[in-house]
mmCIF file of C-alpha atoms in Angstrom:
data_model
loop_
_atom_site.group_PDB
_atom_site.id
_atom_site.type_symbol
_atom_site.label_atom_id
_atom_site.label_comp_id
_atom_site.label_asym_id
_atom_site.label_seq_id
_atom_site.Cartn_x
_atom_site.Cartn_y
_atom_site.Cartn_z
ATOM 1 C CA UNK A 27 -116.662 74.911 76.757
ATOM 2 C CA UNK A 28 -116.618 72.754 79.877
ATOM 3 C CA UNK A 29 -113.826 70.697 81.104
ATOM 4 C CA UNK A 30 -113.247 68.038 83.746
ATOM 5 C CA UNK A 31 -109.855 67.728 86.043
ATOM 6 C CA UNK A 32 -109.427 64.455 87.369
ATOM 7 C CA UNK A 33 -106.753 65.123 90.707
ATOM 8 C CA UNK A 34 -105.643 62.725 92.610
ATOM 9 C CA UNK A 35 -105.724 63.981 96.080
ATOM 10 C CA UNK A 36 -104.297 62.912 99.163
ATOM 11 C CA UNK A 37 -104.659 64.605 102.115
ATOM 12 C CA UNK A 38 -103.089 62.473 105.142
ATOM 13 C CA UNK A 39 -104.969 65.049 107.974
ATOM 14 C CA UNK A 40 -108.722 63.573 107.160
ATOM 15 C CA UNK A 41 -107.611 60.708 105.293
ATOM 16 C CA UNK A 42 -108.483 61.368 102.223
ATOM 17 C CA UNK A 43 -106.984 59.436 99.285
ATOM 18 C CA UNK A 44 -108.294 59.097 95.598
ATOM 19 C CA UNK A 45 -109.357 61.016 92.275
ATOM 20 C CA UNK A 46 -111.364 64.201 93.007
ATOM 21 C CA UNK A 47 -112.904 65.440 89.592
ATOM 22 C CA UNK A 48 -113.490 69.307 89.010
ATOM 23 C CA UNK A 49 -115.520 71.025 86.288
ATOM 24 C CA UNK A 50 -114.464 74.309 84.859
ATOM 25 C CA UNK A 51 -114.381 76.313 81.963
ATOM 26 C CA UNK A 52 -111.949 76.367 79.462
ATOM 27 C CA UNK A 53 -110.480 79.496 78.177
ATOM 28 C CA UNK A 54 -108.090 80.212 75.086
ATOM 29 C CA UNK A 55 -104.340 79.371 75.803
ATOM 30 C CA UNK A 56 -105.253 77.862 79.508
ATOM 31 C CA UNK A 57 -102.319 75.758 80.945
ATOM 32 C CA UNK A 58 -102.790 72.684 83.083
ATOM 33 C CA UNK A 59 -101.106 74.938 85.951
ATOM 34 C CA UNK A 60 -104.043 77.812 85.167
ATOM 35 C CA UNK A 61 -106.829 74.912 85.594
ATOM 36 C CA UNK A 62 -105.235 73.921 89.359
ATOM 37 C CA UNK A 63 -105.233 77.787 90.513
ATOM 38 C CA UNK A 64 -108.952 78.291 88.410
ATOM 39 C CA UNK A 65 -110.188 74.924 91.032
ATOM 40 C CA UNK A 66 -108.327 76.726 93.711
ATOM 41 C CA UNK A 67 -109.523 79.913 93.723
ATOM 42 C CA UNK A 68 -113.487 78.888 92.909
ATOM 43 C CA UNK A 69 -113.449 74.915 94.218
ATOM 44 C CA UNK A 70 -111.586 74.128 96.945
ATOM 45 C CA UNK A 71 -108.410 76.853 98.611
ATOM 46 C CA UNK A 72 -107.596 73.585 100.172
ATOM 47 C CA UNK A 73 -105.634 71.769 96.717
ATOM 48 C CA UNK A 74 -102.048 71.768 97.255
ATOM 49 C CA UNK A 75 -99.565 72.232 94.514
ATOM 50 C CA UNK A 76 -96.043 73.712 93.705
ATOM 51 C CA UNK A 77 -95.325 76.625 91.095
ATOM 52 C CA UNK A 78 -93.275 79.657 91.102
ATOM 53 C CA UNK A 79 -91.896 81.162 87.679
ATOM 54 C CA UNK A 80 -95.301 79.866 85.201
ATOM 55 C CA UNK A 81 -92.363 80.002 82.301
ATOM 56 C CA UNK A 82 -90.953 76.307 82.348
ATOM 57 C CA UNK A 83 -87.891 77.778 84.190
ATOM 58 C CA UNK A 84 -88.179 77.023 87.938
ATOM 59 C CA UNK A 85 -89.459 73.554 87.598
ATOM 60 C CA UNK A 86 -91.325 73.776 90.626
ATOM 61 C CA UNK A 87 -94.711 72.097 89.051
ATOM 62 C CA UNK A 88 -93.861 68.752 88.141
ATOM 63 C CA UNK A 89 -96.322 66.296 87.742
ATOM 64 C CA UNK A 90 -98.061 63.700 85.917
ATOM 65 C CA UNK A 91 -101.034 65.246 83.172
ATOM 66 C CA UNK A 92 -102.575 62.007 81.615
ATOM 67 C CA UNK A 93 -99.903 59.355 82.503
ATOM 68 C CA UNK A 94 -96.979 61.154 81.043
ATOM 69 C CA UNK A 95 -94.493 63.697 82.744
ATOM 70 C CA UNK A 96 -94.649 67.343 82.075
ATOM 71 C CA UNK A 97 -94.329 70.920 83.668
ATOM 72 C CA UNK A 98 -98.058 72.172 84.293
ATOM 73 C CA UNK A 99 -97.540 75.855 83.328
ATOM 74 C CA UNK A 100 -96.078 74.458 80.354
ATOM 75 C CA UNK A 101 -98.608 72.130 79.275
ATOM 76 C CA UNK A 102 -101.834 73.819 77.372
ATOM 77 C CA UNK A 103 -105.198 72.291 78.398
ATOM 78 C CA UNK A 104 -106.043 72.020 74.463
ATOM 79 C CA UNK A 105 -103.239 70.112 73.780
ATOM 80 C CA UNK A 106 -103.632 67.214 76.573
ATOM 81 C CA UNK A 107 -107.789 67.120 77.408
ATOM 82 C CA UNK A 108 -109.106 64.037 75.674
ATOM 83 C CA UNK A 109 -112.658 64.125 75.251
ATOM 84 C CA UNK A 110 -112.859 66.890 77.813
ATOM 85 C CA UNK A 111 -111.026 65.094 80.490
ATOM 86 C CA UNK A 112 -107.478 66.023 82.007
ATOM 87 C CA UNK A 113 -106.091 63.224 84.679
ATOM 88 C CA UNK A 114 -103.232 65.141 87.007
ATOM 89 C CA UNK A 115 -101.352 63.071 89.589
ATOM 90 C CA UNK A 116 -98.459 63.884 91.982
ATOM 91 C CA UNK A 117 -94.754 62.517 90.793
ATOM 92 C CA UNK A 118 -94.390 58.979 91.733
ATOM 93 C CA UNK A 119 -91.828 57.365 93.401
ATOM 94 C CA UNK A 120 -91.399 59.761 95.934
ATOM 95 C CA UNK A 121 -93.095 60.302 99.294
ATOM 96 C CA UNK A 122 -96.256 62.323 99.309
ATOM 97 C CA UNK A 123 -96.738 65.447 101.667
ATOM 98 C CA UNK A 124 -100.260 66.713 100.420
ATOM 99 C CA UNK A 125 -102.319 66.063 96.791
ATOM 100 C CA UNK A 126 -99.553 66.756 94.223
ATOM 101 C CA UNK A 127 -96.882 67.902 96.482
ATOM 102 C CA UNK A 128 -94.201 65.650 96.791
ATOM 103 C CA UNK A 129 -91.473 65.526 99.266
ATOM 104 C CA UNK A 130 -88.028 66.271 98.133
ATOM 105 C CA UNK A 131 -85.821 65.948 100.935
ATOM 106 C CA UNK A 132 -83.941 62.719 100.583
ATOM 107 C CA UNK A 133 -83.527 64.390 96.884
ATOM 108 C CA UNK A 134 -82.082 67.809 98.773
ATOM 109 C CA UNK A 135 -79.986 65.320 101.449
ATOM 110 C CA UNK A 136 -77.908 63.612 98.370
ATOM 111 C CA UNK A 137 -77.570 67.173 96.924
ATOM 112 C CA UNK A 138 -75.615 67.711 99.240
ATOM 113 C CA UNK A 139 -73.355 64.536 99.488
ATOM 114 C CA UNK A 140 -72.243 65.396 96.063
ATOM 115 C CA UNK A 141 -71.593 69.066 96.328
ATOM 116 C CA UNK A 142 -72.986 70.679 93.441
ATOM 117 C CA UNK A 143 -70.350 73.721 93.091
ATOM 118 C CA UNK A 144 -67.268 74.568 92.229
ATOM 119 C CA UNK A 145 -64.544 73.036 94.958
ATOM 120 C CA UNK A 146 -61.660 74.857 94.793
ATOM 121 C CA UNK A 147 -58.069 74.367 96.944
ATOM 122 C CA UNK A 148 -57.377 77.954 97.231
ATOM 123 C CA UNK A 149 -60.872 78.962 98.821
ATOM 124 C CA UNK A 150 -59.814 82.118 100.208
ATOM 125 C CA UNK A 151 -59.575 83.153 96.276
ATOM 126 C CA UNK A 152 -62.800 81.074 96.178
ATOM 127 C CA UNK A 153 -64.828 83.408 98.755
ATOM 128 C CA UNK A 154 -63.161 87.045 97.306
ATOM 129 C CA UNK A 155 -62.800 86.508 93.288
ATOM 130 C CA UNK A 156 -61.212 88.941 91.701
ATOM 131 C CA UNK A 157 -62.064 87.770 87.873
ATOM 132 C CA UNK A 158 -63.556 84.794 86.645
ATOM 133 C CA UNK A 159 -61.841 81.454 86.148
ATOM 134 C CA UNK A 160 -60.108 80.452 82.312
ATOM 135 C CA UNK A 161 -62.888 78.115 80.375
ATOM 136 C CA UNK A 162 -62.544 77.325 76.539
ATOM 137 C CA UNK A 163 -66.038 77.532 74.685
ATOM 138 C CA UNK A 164 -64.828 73.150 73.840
ATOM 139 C CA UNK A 165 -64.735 72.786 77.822
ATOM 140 C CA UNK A 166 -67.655 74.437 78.396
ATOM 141 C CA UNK A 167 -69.858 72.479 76.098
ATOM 142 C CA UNK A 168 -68.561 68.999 78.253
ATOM 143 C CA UNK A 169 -71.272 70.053 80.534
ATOM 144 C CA UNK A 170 -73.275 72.578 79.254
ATOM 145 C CA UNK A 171 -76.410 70.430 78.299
ATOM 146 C CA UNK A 172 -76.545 69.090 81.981
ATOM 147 C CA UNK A 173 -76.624 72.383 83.175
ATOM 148 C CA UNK A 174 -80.098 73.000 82.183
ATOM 149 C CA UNK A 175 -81.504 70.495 84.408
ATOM 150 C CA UNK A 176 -84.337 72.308 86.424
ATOM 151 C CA UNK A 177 -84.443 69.832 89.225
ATOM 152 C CA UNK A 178 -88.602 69.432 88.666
ATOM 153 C CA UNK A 179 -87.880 65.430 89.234
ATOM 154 C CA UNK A 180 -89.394 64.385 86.635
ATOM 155 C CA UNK A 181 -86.828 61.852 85.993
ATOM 156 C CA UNK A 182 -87.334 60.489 89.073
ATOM 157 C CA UNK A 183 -90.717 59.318 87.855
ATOM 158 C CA UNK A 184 -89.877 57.126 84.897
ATOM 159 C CA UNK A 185 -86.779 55.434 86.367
ATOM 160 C CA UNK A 186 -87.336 52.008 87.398
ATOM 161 C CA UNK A 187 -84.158 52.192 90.272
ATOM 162 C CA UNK A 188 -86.474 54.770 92.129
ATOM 163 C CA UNK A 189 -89.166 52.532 91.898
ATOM 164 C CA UNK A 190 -87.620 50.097 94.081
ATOM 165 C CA UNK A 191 -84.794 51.535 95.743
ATOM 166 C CA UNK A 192 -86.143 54.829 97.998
ATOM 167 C CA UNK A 193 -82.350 55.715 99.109
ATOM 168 C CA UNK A 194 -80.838 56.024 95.240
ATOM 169 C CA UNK A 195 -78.870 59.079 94.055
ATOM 170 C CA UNK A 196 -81.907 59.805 91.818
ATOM 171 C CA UNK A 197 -81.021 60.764 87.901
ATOM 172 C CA UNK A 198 -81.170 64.491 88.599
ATOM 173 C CA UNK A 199 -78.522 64.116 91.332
ATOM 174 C CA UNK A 200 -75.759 62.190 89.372
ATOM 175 C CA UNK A 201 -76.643 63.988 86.202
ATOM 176 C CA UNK A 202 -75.118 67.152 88.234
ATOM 177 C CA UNK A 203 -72.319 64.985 90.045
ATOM 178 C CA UNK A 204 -70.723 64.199 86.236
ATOM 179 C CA UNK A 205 -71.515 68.419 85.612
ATOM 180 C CA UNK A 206 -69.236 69.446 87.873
ATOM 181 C CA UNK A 207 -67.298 66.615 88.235
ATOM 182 C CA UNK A 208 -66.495 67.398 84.161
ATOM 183 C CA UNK A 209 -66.146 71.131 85.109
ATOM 184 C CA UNK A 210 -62.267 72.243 84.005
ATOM 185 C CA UNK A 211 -62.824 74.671 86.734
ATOM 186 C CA UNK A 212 -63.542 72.129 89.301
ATOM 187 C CA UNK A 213 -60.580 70.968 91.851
ATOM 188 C CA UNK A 214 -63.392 68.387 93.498
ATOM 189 C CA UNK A 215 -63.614 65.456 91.058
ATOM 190 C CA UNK A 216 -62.129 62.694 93.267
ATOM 191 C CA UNK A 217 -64.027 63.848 96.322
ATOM 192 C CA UNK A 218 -67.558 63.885 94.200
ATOM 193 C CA UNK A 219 -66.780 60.291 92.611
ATOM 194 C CA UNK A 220 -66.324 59.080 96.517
ATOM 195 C CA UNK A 221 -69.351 60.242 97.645
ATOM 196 C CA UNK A 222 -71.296 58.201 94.233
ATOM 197 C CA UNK A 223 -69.819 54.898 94.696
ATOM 198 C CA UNK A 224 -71.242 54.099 97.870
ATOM 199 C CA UNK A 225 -74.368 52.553 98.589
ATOM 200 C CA UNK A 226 -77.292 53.732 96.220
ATOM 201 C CA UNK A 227 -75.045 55.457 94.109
ATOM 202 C CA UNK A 228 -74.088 55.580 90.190
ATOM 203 C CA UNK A 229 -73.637 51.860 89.661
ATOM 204 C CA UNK A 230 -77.268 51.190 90.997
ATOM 205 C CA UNK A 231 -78.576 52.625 87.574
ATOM 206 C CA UNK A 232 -79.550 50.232 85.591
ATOM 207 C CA UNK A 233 -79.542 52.405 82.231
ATOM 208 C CA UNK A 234 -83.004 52.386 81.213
ATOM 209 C CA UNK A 235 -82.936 55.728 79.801
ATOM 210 C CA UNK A 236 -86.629 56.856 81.138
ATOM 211 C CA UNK A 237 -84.996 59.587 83.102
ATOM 212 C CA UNK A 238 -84.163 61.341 79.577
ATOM 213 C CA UNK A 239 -87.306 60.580 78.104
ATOM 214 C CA UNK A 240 -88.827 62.214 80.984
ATOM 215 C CA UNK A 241 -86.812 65.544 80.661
ATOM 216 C CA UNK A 242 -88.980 68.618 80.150
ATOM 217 C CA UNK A 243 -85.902 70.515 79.313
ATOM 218 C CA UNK A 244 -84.028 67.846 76.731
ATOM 219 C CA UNK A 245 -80.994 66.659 79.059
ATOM 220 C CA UNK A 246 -80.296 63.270 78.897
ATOM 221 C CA UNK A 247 -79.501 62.307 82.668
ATOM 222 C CA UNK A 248 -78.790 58.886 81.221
ATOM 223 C CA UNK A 249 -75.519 59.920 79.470
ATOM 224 C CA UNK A 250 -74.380 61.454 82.668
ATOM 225 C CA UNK A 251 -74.319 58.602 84.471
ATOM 226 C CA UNK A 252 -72.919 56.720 81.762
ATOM 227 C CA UNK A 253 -69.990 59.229 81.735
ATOM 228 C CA UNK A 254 -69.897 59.654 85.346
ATOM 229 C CA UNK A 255 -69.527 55.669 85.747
ATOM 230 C CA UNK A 256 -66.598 56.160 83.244
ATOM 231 C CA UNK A 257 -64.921 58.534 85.787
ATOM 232 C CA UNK A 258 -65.163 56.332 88.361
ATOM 233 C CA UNK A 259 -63.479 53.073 86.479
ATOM 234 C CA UNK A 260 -61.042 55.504 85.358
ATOM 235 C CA UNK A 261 -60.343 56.677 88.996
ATOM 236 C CA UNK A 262 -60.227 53.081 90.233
ATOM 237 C CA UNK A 263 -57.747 52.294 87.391
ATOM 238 C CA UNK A 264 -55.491 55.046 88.246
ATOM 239 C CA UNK A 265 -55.873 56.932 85.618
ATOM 240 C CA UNK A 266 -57.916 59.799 87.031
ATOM 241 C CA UNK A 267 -55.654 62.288 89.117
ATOM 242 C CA UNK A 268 -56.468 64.965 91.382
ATOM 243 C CA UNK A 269 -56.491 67.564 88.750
ATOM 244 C CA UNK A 270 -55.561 71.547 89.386
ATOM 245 C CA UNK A 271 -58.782 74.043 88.351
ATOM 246 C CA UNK A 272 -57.962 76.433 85.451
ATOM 247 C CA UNK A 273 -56.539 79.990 86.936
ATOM 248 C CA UNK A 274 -58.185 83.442 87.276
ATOM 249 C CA UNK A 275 -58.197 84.883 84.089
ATOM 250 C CA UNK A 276 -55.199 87.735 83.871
ATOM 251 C CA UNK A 277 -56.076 91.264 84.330
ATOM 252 C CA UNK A 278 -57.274 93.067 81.098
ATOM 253 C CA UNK A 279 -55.212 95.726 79.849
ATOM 254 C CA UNK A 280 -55.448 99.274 80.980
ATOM 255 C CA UNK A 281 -57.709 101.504 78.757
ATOM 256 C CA UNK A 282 -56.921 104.884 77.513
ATOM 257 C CA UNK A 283 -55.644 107.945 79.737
ATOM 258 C CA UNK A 284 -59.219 109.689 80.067
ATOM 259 C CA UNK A 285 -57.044 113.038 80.496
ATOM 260 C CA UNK A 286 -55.415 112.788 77.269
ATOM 261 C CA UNK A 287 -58.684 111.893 75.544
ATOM 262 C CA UNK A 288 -59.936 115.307 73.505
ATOM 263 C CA UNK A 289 -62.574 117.307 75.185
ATOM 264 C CA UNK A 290 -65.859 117.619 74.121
ATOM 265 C CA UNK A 291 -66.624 121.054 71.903
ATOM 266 C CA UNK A 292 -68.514 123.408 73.938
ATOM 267 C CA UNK A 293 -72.455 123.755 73.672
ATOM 268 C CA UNK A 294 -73.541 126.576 70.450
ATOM 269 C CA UNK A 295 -77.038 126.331 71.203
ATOM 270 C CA UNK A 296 -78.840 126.531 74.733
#
């Protein structure tokens, strides 16, 4: 069985700039992402397109398969061609580099206003751990479903705020500010809830949700944001304080004196 790929290309070196339709043939348990590299290797070397893991992991191919968001490698052809026909476009709201590729790098810039790690006071402890830091399973699971996000951006696609405003935080990147930010480990909150108050930040969300309709991985960015907001009336309020990370969890006790443990018998049989 034949099947057509609709791409929308854009290629800013020759100008080129529309739908590009490929025919191939379909083959059991073929993913969108196996289609792109099948047109690739036989059409035209010249597509461009992100992937890395194939296993929904990496979230490196994003993009739009017949007007809705999804991961490519974890989309099957069967599932999405309608009468034969798949339609693949680049994420929107986002500058394009080439075809489907889009260009992250105002998304990396904000990643790092926010600093998305662990800020500790006593960094020297920080930079040479000796054990891990004290977390209760109940403080753990404050963040835990945020800390799936993949970073594909496919939030970015169905929020109206990126639509319009090309400088906002972006879901993804406030989703990860109220993850660490609500991190018991974290000594960083006050600094992080700066940083998403300015300009473009936290209260430009307008709380449409999309972003966690949009999730290939089930977060719900929109909750984070609602939570982080909370942080930052509650800091403004005076009723968020710097707050002290959990400690290094204490040694664990010795085990057993090896030399007192009985030897081995020796071998009967050779």
């Amino acid at each position: 069985m034949k099947i057509k790929v609709a791409i929308k290309r854009y290629v800013p070196e020759i100008n080129k700039e529309g739908f590009e339709i490929f025919e191939i043939d379909y083959e059991e348990g073929m993913t969108v992402l196996d289609a792109l590299l099948k047109i690739k290797e036989n059409f035209d070397s010249t597509l461009a397109f992100r992937y890395s893991c194939r296993m929904g992991i990496c979230g490196s191919c994003g993009m739009i398969i017949n007007d809705k968001p999804d991961l490519a490698c974890h989309t099957q052809v069967k599932e999405v061609a309608k009468k034969g026909v798949i339609k693949v476009e680049p994420i929107p709201n986002l500058l394009l580099i080439k075809d489907l590729v889009p260009d992250f790098t105002s998304i990396f810039e904000n990643y790092k206003k926010i600093k998305p790690y662990l800020i500790r006071k006593d960094e020297k402890e920080q930079e040479n751990p000796t054990r891990e830091y004290t977390q209760t399973p109940d403080e753990l699971l404050e963040y835990l479903q945020f800390s799936y996000c993949i970073q594909c951006g496919l939030c970015i696609s169905s929020c109206p705020v990126s639509s319009s405003d090309e400088f906002f935080f972006q879901p993804l990147v406030l989703a990860q500010a109220y993850r660490f930010s609500a991190d018991k480990r974290d000594e960083g909150v006050l600094e992080r809830l700066n940083a998403v108050t300015k300009d473009h930040g936290v209260f430009n969300c307008h709380f449409a949700g999309g972003c966690s309709m949009a999730c290939p991985k089930g977060v719900d960015p929109a909750l984070a944001i609602q939570m982080l907001k909370r942080l930052v009336l509650k800091k403004s309020l005076g009723l968020l304080k710097e707050r002290k990370g959990r400690e290094v969890v204490p040694p664990y006790p010795e085990g057993p004196n090896r030399d007192k443990i009985p030897k081995a018998p020796p071998k009967t049989v050779e």
